[in-house]
Tab-separated table of C-alpha atoms and ligand atoms in Angstrom:
chain	number	residue	atom	x	y	z
P	1	MET	CA	-80.908	24.843	22.741
P	2	ARG	CA	-77.573	24.249	21.221
P	3	ASP	CA	-75.566	21.084	22.189
P	4	ALA	CA	-72.610	22.681	24.323
P	5	ALA	CA	-70.643	19.446	23.856
P	6	ASN	CA	-70.490	19.900	20.057
P	7	PRO	CA	-70.362	23.592	19.563
P	8	VAL	CA	-69.077	23.463	15.883
P	9	GLU	CA	-71.472	20.896	14.624
P	10	ASN	CA	-74.394	22.769	16.261
P	11	ASN	CA	-73.528	25.977	14.577
P	12	ASP	CA	-74.530	26.090	10.897
P	13	GLU	CA	-72.002	28.703	9.899
P	14	LEU	CA	-69.014	26.986	11.524
P	15	SER	CA	-70.044	23.426	10.499
P	16	ALA	CA	-70.433	24.671	6.838
P	17	LEU	CA	-66.876	26.290	7.032
P	18	LYS	CA	-65.520	23.044	8.561
P	19	SER	CA	-66.846	20.866	5.765
P	20	GLU	CA	-65.819	23.328	3.056
P	21	LEU	CA	-62.303	23.537	4.432
P	22	GLY	CA	-62.278	19.636	4.922
P	23	THR	CA	-63.187	19.187	1.235
P	24	ALA	CA	-60.562	21.652	0.107
P	25	VAL	CA	-57.867	19.931	2.273
P	26	ALA	CA	-58.766	16.485	0.966
P	27	SER	CA	-58.482	17.595	-2.608
P	28	ALA	CA	-55.241	19.561	-2.208
P	29	ALA	CA	-52.830	17.774	-4.548
P	30	THR	CA	-49.580	19.381	-3.512
P	31	ILE	CA	-47.840	20.656	-0.392
P	32	ALA	CA	-48.005	24.168	-1.894
P	33	ALA	CA	-51.782	23.957	-2.420
P	34	LEU	CA	-52.197	22.661	1.152
P	35	ASP	CA	-50.136	25.625	2.482
P	36	ASP	CA	-52.390	28.077	0.686
P	37	ILE	CA	-55.449	26.572	2.404
P	38	ARG	CA	-53.695	26.716	5.721
P	39	VAL	CA	-52.899	30.446	5.252
P	40	SER	CA	-56.390	31.195	3.977
P	41	ALA	CA	-57.975	29.637	7.075
P	42	LEU	CA	-55.494	29.959	9.927
P	43	GLY	CA	-52.997	32.572	8.790
P	44	LYS	CA	-52.833	36.179	10.081
P	45	LYS	CA	-55.669	37.229	7.785
P	46	GLY	CA	-57.225	33.770	7.517
P	47	ARG	CA	-61.012	33.254	7.804
P	48	ILE	CA	-60.951	31.651	11.180
P	49	THR	CA	-58.460	34.236	12.455
P	50	ASP	CA	-60.774	36.983	11.244
P	51	MET	CA	-63.692	35.395	13.153
P	52	MET	CA	-61.563	35.276	16.282
P	53	LYS	CA	-60.957	38.992	15.901
P	54	THR	CA	-64.740	39.718	16.142
P	55	LEU	CA	-65.121	38.101	19.524
P	56	GLY	CA	-64.441	41.386	21.311
P	57	THR	CA	-67.714	42.737	19.930
P	58	LEU	CA	-69.880	40.080	21.624
P	59	SER	CA	-71.305	39.897	25.061
P	60	PRO	CA	-69.335	37.974	27.606
P	61	ASP	CA	-71.643	34.879	27.460
P	62	GLU	CA	-71.728	34.752	23.640
P	63	ARG	CA	-67.962	35.446	23.478
P	64	LYS	CA	-67.242	32.424	25.709
P	65	ALA	CA	-69.346	30.042	23.682
P	66	ARG	CA	-68.212	31.291	20.288
P	67	GLY	CA	-64.599	31.486	21.439
P	68	ALA	CA	-64.679	27.816	22.499
P	69	ALA	CA	-66.325	26.811	19.274
P	70	LEU	CA	-63.836	28.609	17.126
P	71	ASN	CA	-60.881	27.056	19.063
P	72	ILE	CA	-62.295	23.608	18.394
P	73	LEU	CA	-62.731	24.449	14.710
P	74	LYS	CA	-59.190	25.765	14.548
P	75	ASP	CA	-57.772	22.597	16.125
P	76	ASP	CA	-59.864	20.334	13.928
P	77	ILE	CA	-58.738	22.119	10.749
P	78	ALA	CA	-55.172	22.200	11.864
P	79	SER	CA	-55.119	18.449	12.488
P	80	VAL	CA	-56.829	17.709	9.154
P	81	ILE	CA	-54.155	19.796	7.398
P	82	ASP	CA	-51.387	17.966	9.274
P	83	ALA	CA	-52.688	14.515	8.353
P	84	ARG	CA	-52.967	15.545	4.693
P	85	GLN	CA	-49.426	16.927	4.855
P	86	LYS	CA	-48.151	13.654	5.990
P	87	ILE	CA	-49.834	11.843	3.193
P	88	LEU	CA	-48.474	14.286	0.596
P	89	SER	CA	-44.839	14.283	1.883
P	90	THR	CA	-44.684	10.501	2.028
P	91	ALA	CA	-46.035	10.429	-1.600
P	92	ALA	CA	-43.538	13.137	-2.609
P	93	LEU	CA	-40.602	11.193	-1.037
P	94	SER	CA	-41.668	7.859	-2.850
P	95	GLU	CA	-41.915	9.730	-6.088
P	96	LYS	CA	-38.402	11.271	-5.568
P	97	LEU	CA	-36.868	7.927	-4.690
P	98	ALA	CA	-38.406	6.353	-7.811
P	99	ARG	CA	-37.112	9.246	-9.957
P	100	GLU	CA	-33.639	9.108	-8.585
P	101	ASN	CA	-33.369	5.255	-8.687
P	102	ILE	CA	-30.140	4.033	-10.389
P	103	ASP	CA	-30.286	0.732	-12.116
P	104	ILE	CA	-27.273	-1.076	-10.738
P	105	THR	CA	-28.134	-4.314	-12.564
P	106	LEU	CA	-26.422	-3.326	-15.749
P	107	SER	CA	-24.094	-6.136	-16.690
P	108	PRO	CA	-20.364	-5.388	-17.337
P	109	ARG	CA	-19.126	-4.939	-20.850
P	110	PRO	CA	-19.442	-8.468	-22.321
P	111	GLN	CA	-16.241	-8.195	-24.377
P	112	ALA	CA	-13.454	-6.918	-22.071
P	113	GLU	CA	-10.198	-6.670	-23.945
P	114	GLY	CA	-7.712	-7.538	-21.247
P	115	ARG	CA	-6.885	-11.013	-20.075
P	116	ILE	CA	-5.100	-12.413	-16.921
P	117	HIS	CA	-2.055	-14.456	-18.029
P	118	PRO	CA	-2.342	-18.182	-17.217
P	119	ILE	CA	0.757	-17.917	-15.033
P	120	SER	CA	-0.797	-15.067	-12.955
P	121	GLN	CA	-3.954	-17.060	-12.685
P	122	THR	CA	-2.162	-20.260	-11.647
P	123	ILE	CA	-0.075	-18.417	-8.997
P	124	ASP	CA	-3.346	-16.910	-7.596
P	125	GLU	CA	-4.823	-20.437	-7.390
P	126	ILE	CA	-1.707	-21.824	-5.808
P	127	ILE	CA	-1.651	-19.105	-3.105
P	128	THR	CA	-5.388	-19.501	-2.420
P	129	ILE	CA	-5.176	-23.287	-1.794
P	130	PHE	CA	-2.005	-23.148	0.305
P	131	ALA	CA	-3.458	-20.227	2.248
P	132	SER	CA	-6.428	-22.405	3.233
P	133	MET	CA	-3.876	-24.937	4.635
P	134	GLY	CA	-2.181	-22.176	6.723
P	135	PHE	CA	0.761	-21.290	4.423
P	136	VAL	CA	1.918	-17.724	4.222
P	137	THR	CA	3.373	-16.370	0.978
P	138	ALA	CA	7.025	-15.296	1.170
P	139	LYS	CA	9.170	-13.500	-1.365
P	140	GLY	CA	12.889	-13.142	-2.170
P	141	PRO	CA	14.873	-11.278	-4.863
P	142	ASP	CA	15.272	-12.567	-8.443
P	143	ILE	CA	18.936	-11.296	-8.349
P	144	GLU	CA	20.611	-13.555	-5.787
P	145	ASN	CA	24.080	-14.418	-4.757
P	146	GLU	CA	25.629	-17.800	-4.719
P	147	TYR	CA	25.526	-18.040	-1.020
P	148	TYR	CA	21.601	-18.069	-0.799
P	149	ASN	CA	21.193	-19.781	-4.208
P	150	PHE	CA	23.709	-22.631	-3.628
P	151	GLU	CA	26.082	-22.474	-0.575
P	152	ALA	CA	23.600	-22.261	2.258
P	153	LEU	CA	21.465	-24.892	0.405
P	154	ASN	CA	24.243	-27.402	1.018
P	155	LEU	CA	25.870	-26.933	-2.260
P	156	PRO	CA	29.444	-25.733	-1.712
P	157	SER	CA	31.320	-24.516	-4.820
P	158	SER	CA	33.164	-27.816	-5.133
P	159	HIS	CA	29.824	-29.806	-5.210
P	160	PRO	CA	29.252	-31.539	-8.529
P	161	ALA	CA	25.429	-30.840	-8.206
P	162	ARG	CA	26.006	-27.076	-8.894
P	163	ASP	CA	26.228	-28.111	-12.663
P	164	MET	CA	22.635	-29.386	-12.422
P	165	GLN	CA	21.354	-25.946	-12.983
P	166	ALA	CA	22.769	-23.873	-15.880
P	167	THR	CA	23.349	-20.582	-14.084
P	168	PHE	CA	23.276	-16.990	-15.414
P	169	PHE	CA	26.152	-15.188	-13.705
P	170	LEU	CA	26.033	-11.469	-13.516
P	171	PRO	CA	29.250	-9.305	-14.060
P	172	GLU	CA	31.500	-9.818	-11.053
P	173	GLU	CA	32.012	-7.009	-8.555
P	174	ALA	CA	35.379	-6.687	-7.122
P	175	GLY	CA	35.883	-7.648	-3.454
P	176	THR	CA	32.716	-9.682	-3.116
P	177	LYS	CA	33.040	-13.262	-1.818
P	178	TYR	CA	30.028	-14.565	-3.599
P	179	LYS	CA	29.151	-14.156	-7.299
P	180	THR	CA	25.836	-12.550	-8.176
P	181	VAL	CA	23.486	-14.765	-10.097
P	182	LEU	CA	19.945	-14.827	-11.423
P	183	ARG	CA	18.338	-17.323	-8.962
P	184	THR	CA	18.067	-20.744	-10.626
P	185	GLN	CA	15.407	-21.830	-8.148
P	186	THR	CA	13.028	-20.540	-5.526
P	187	SER	CA	14.855	-22.497	-2.856
P	188	PRO	CA	17.001	-19.423	-1.596
P	189	VAL	CA	13.672	-18.040	-0.245
P	190	GLN	CA	13.788	-21.020	2.216
P	191	ILE	CA	17.214	-19.756	3.470
P	192	ARG	CA	16.127	-16.135	3.690
P	193	THR	CA	12.890	-17.133	5.555
P	194	MET	CA	14.682	-19.392	8.071
P	195	MET	CA	17.371	-16.778	8.758
P	196	GLU	CA	14.589	-14.194	9.568
P	197	GLN	CA	12.004	-16.344	11.367
P	198	LYS	CA	11.865	-18.745	14.138
P	199	PRO	CA	10.064	-22.107	13.753
P	200	PRO	CA	7.202	-22.994	13.379
P	201	ILE	CA	7.480	-21.926	9.708
P	202	ARG	CA	4.943	-22.683	7.004
P	203	ILE	CA	5.517	-20.740	3.780
P	204	ILE	CA	5.246	-21.000	-0.005
P	205	ALA	CA	7.335	-18.877	-2.353
P	206	PRO	CA	6.092	-18.582	-5.968
P	207	GLY	CA	8.260	-16.591	-8.276
P	208	ARG	CA	10.544	-16.262	-11.368
P	209	THR	CA	13.654	-18.439	-11.887
P	210	TYR	CA	16.378	-18.384	-14.558
P	211	ARG	CA	18.375	-20.929	-16.300
P	212	CYS	CA	20.453	-20.760	-19.453
P	213	ASP	CA	18.211	-23.169	-21.520
P	214	TYR	CA	15.858	-22.868	-24.471
P	215	ASP	CA	13.863	-25.546	-26.264
P	216	GLN	CA	10.331	-26.856	-26.319
P	217	THR	CA	10.344	-27.704	-22.635
P	218	HIS	CA	12.814	-25.097	-21.374
P	219	THR	CA	12.738	-21.311	-21.383
P	220	PRO	CA	15.536	-19.105	-19.822
P	221	MET	CA	12.927	-17.666	-17.393
P	222	PHE	CA	10.305	-19.708	-15.828
P	223	HIS	CA	8.352	-19.940	-12.517
P	224	GLN	CA	8.551	-22.176	-9.513
P	225	VAL	CA	6.660	-22.483	-6.298
P	226	GLU	CA	8.714	-23.433	-3.195
P	227	GLY	CA	7.184	-24.837	-0.072
P	228	LEU	CA	8.814	-25.024	3.372
P	229	VAL	CA	7.385	-26.385	6.728
P	230	ILE	CA	9.679	-26.355	9.796
P	231	ASP	CA	8.527	-27.417	13.248
P	232	GLU	CA	9.399	-30.163	15.829
P	233	HIS	CA	7.462	-33.086	14.276
P	234	SER	CA	6.543	-32.724	10.560
P	235	HIS	CA	7.660	-35.775	8.589
P	236	MET	CA	7.489	-37.351	5.097
P	237	GLY	CA	3.855	-38.423	5.813
P	238	HIS	CA	2.798	-34.810	6.277
P	239	LEU	CA	4.716	-33.817	3.132
P	240	LYS	CA	2.837	-36.460	1.054
P	241	GLY	CA	-0.484	-35.450	2.659
P	242	CYS	CA	0.070	-31.747	2.024
P	243	LEU	CA	0.960	-32.266	-1.728
P	244	LEU	CA	-1.849	-34.711	-2.227
P	245	ASP	CA	-4.468	-32.265	-0.780
P	246	PHE	CA	-3.005	-29.403	-2.844
P	247	LEU	CA	-2.748	-31.263	-6.138
P	248	ARG	CA	-6.295	-32.803	-5.849
P	249	GLU	CA	-7.739	-29.392	-5.122
P	250	PHE	CA	-5.604	-27.625	-7.879
P	251	PHE	CA	-6.542	-30.118	-10.567
P	252	GLY	CA	-10.086	-30.734	-9.216
P	253	ILE	CA	-9.638	-34.527	-9.430
P	254	ASP	CA	-10.690	-36.283	-6.291
P	255	ASP	CA	-8.814	-39.579	-6.712
P	256	LEU	CA	-5.634	-38.068	-8.364
P	257	PRO	CA	-2.765	-40.272	-7.079
P	258	ILE	CA	0.751	-39.034	-6.351
P	259	ARG	CA	3.891	-41.035	-6.067
P	260	PHE	CA	7.215	-40.249	-4.395
P	261	ARG	CA	10.169	-41.487	-6.479
P	262	PRO	CA	13.504	-41.546	-4.605
P	263	SER	CA	15.843	-38.857	-5.997
P	264	TYR	CA	18.683	-36.557	-4.998
P	265	PHE	CA	18.731	-32.924	-3.982
P	266	PRO	CA	21.581	-31.580	-1.941
P	267	PHE	CA	19.255	-29.575	0.400
P	268	THR	CA	16.988	-32.535	1.320
P	269	GLU	CA	17.600	-35.990	2.838
P	270	PRO	CA	15.800	-38.116	2.038
P	271	SER	CA	14.709	-36.526	-1.328
P	272	ALA	CA	11.952	-37.623	-3.731
P	273	GLU	CA	10.567	-36.451	-6.980
P	274	ILE	CA	6.855	-35.983	-7.126
P	275	ASP	CA	4.820	-37.792	-9.840
P	276	ILE	CA	1.074	-37.501	-10.500
P	277	GLY	CA	-1.085	-40.194	-12.014
P	278	CYS	CA	-1.888	-39.872	-15.786
P	279	LYS	CA	-2.495	-41.816	-19.016
P	280	ARG	CA	-1.008	-41.104	-22.346
P	281	SER	CA	-2.865	-42.357	-25.410
P	282	GLY	CA	-3.087	-41.172	-28.979
P	283	GLY	CA	-1.031	-38.026	-28.285
P	284	GLU	CA	-3.373	-37.045	-25.458
P	285	LEU	CA	-2.529	-36.714	-21.796
P	286	LYS	CA	-5.166	-37.324	-19.112
P	287	LEU	CA	-4.614	-36.823	-15.459
P	288	GLY	CA	-6.055	-39.349	-12.842
P	289	ASN	CA	-5.719	-42.749	-11.435
P	290	TYR	CA	-4.625	-44.584	-14.694
P	291	GLY	CA	-1.373	-46.289	-13.821
P	292	ASP	CA	1.109	-44.028	-15.687
P	293	TRP	CA	3.133	-41.219	-14.020
P	294	LEU	CA	4.283	-37.732	-14.752
P	295	GLU	CA	6.912	-35.765	-12.855
P	296	ILE	CA	5.994	-32.231	-11.489
P	297	GLY	CA	8.615	-31.330	-8.877
P	298	GLY	CA	11.082	-32.255	-6.200
P	299	SER	CA	10.745	-32.578	-2.378
P	300	GLY	CA	12.228	-33.990	0.752
P	301	MET	CA	13.092	-33.602	4.423
P	302	VAL	CA	15.190	-30.495	4.898
P	303	HIS	CA	18.859	-31.460	5.324
P	304	PRO	CA	20.314	-30.816	8.784
P	305	ASN	CA	23.144	-28.810	7.280
P	306	VAL	CA	20.618	-26.412	5.728
P	307	LEU	CA	18.956	-25.894	9.084
P	308	ARG	CA	22.332	-25.444	10.703
P	309	ASN	CA	23.302	-22.792	8.054
P	310	CYS	CA	20.262	-20.809	9.102
P	311	GLY	CA	20.892	-21.012	12.772
P	312	ILE	CA	18.165	-23.610	13.450
P	313	ASP	CA	19.001	-26.481	15.704
P	314	PRO	CA	18.511	-29.727	13.731
P	315	ASP	CA	18.297	-31.768	16.874
P	316	LYS	CA	15.186	-29.997	17.857
P	317	TYR	CA	13.550	-28.917	14.603
P	318	GLN	CA	12.787	-30.694	11.345
P	319	GLY	CA	10.579	-30.309	8.397
P	320	PHE	CA	9.941	-30.712	4.749
P	321	ALA	CA	10.320	-28.659	1.539
P	322	PHE	CA	9.175	-28.973	-1.976
P	323	GLY	CA	9.575	-27.190	-5.325
P	324	MET	CA	7.233	-27.378	-8.371
P	325	GLY	CA	7.328	-25.865	-11.871
P	326	ILE	CA	4.397	-23.475	-12.279
P	327	GLU	CA	4.330	-23.720	-16.080
P	328	ARG	CA	4.256	-27.414	-15.818
P	329	ILE	CA	1.225	-27.617	-13.717
P	330	ALA	CA	-0.503	-24.805	-15.615
P	331	MET	CA	0.162	-26.619	-18.976
P	332	LEU	CA	-1.323	-29.751	-17.476
P	333	LYS	CA	-4.434	-28.056	-16.084
P	334	TYR	CA	-5.260	-25.867	-19.004
P	335	GLY	CA	-4.008	-28.051	-21.889
P	336	ILE	CA	-1.346	-25.759	-23.092
P	337	PRO	CA	1.078	-27.770	-25.286
P	338	ASP	CA	4.156	-25.614	-25.744
P	339	LEU	CA	6.093	-23.966	-22.861
P	340	ARG	CA	7.622	-21.240	-25.085
P	341	THR	CA	4.241	-19.754	-25.951
P	342	PHE	CA	3.757	-18.502	-22.422
P	343	PHE	CA	6.423	-15.787	-23.156
P	344	ASP	CA	5.784	-14.987	-26.810
P	345	ALA	CA	3.530	-12.064	-25.915
P	346	ASP	CA	1.160	-13.115	-28.687
P	347	LEU	CA	-2.204	-11.394	-28.035
P	348	ARG	CA	-4.120	-14.186	-29.898
P	349	TRP	CA	-2.659	-16.860	-27.621
P	350	LEU	CA	-3.547	-14.715	-24.574
P	351	LYS	CA	-7.057	-14.300	-25.813
P	352	HIS	CA	-7.332	-18.102	-26.062
P	353	TYR	CA	-5.655	-19.218	-22.933
P	354	GLY	CA	-5.977	-16.140	-20.730
P	355	PHE	CA	-8.714	-15.506	-18.088
P	356	MET	CA	-11.378	-12.978	-17.650
P	357	PRO	CA	-10.828	-11.013	-14.444
P	358	LEU	CA	-14.051	-12.506	-12.957
P	359	ASP	CA	-13.416	-16.181	-14.023
P	360	ILE	CA	-13.412	-18.841	-11.331
P	361	PRO	CA	-11.628	-21.543	-13.306
P	362	ASN	CA	-10.607	-23.859	-10.516
P	363	PRO	CA	-13.376	-26.476	-10.484
P	364	ALA	CA	-12.772	-27.299	-6.774
P	365	MET	CA	-13.260	-23.673	-5.780
P	366	LYS	CA	-16.539	-23.173	-7.523
P	367	GLU	CA	-18.907	-24.093	-4.691
G	1	LIG	N1	14.998	-26.398	-6.250
G	1	LIG	C1	14.741	-27.670	-6.987
G	1	LIG	C2	14.927	-27.477	-8.482
G	1	LIG	O1	14.880	-26.421	-8.890
G	1	LIG	C3	13.366	-28.225	-6.698
G	1	LIG	C4	13.290	-28.623	-5.259
G	1	LIG	C5	13.526	-29.975	-4.937
G	1	LIG	C6	12.852	-27.824	-4.289
G	1	LIG	C7	13.509	-30.446	-3.639
G	1	LIG	C8	12.837	-28.218	-2.941
G	1	LIG	C9	13.113	-29.507	-2.701
G	1	LIG	O2	12.433	-27.450	-1.991
G	1	LIG	O3	12.986	-30.001	-1.391
G	1	LIG	O4	15.174	-28.464	-9.143
């Protein structure tokens, strides 16, 4: 008696076919080879399909038993083929991924030709540090008129301090009240900002400035960064804290001291020049807490007249301003001895003092 529960295994012919096909499937190395086996067994003219076709010649009892056995065989073979198909397609995908893999670890060209100019680099660093303190960067035009550059900054034309800055005047245009000048300072950006915005204001304005001067420490074009804070309560203490934080971060010197030396600027009252600690010995300059001092800019509490000129009520609002020479602090930080070389466009100089695009030269910003 045959075991009805296992009609394939109990039929020599069918179990032989099953193991033959099983072996063929297991050794099929490609999806195409597997498809051939599928067609040869289960396709329209396949071996199992052919066997199915002969069922009609059998007696009803035989047909029932053989039909059931053939169906089981068919399902068994189909699932063995499916399982093999999964293995082969996973392997094919892995092989394809490995073949198409792109090596993105290649390093950039070691000798890039271009360099970032130290002034651009320094401006980027200034903006980054002040941005972390909540300052927004503002801009104004290089070609200004006397109103913004002088008058609104509490420097009327009769004021003797106008001579403090050797001004480039542009040819006069008939009928204009104020002469056109190349801005001698970034301070007019204070005026433009206060005329456009309501307090609270917290801006810096880096940019080009122009004065009729040329020697080892003066060039006709140079850069300044202006700072302005206007609200209802900022005072000299905030000014000092703000500059102390900036300068320590910029120079990467934790105990760098700063000193306020009383001074005069028409647009601030009181006014102070900003000195940073240093030492000079044997022709060398070192920054830090050494007892000697070096000037790097001007500052003070914004003069009530300046606020009034911009439509801001000085009884309600107050604040501080400062201005620093960008070349000055760049020379100190990067050890560049002569100001004029910044603008000589000498490629050897730029190769030496310039920066690679991916450099992170500010020590305090390394972490
Ligand atoms: N504008 C001044 C200069 O060029 C520098 C300066 C001093 C700017 C005091 C300020 C300030 O904002 O408050 O000499």
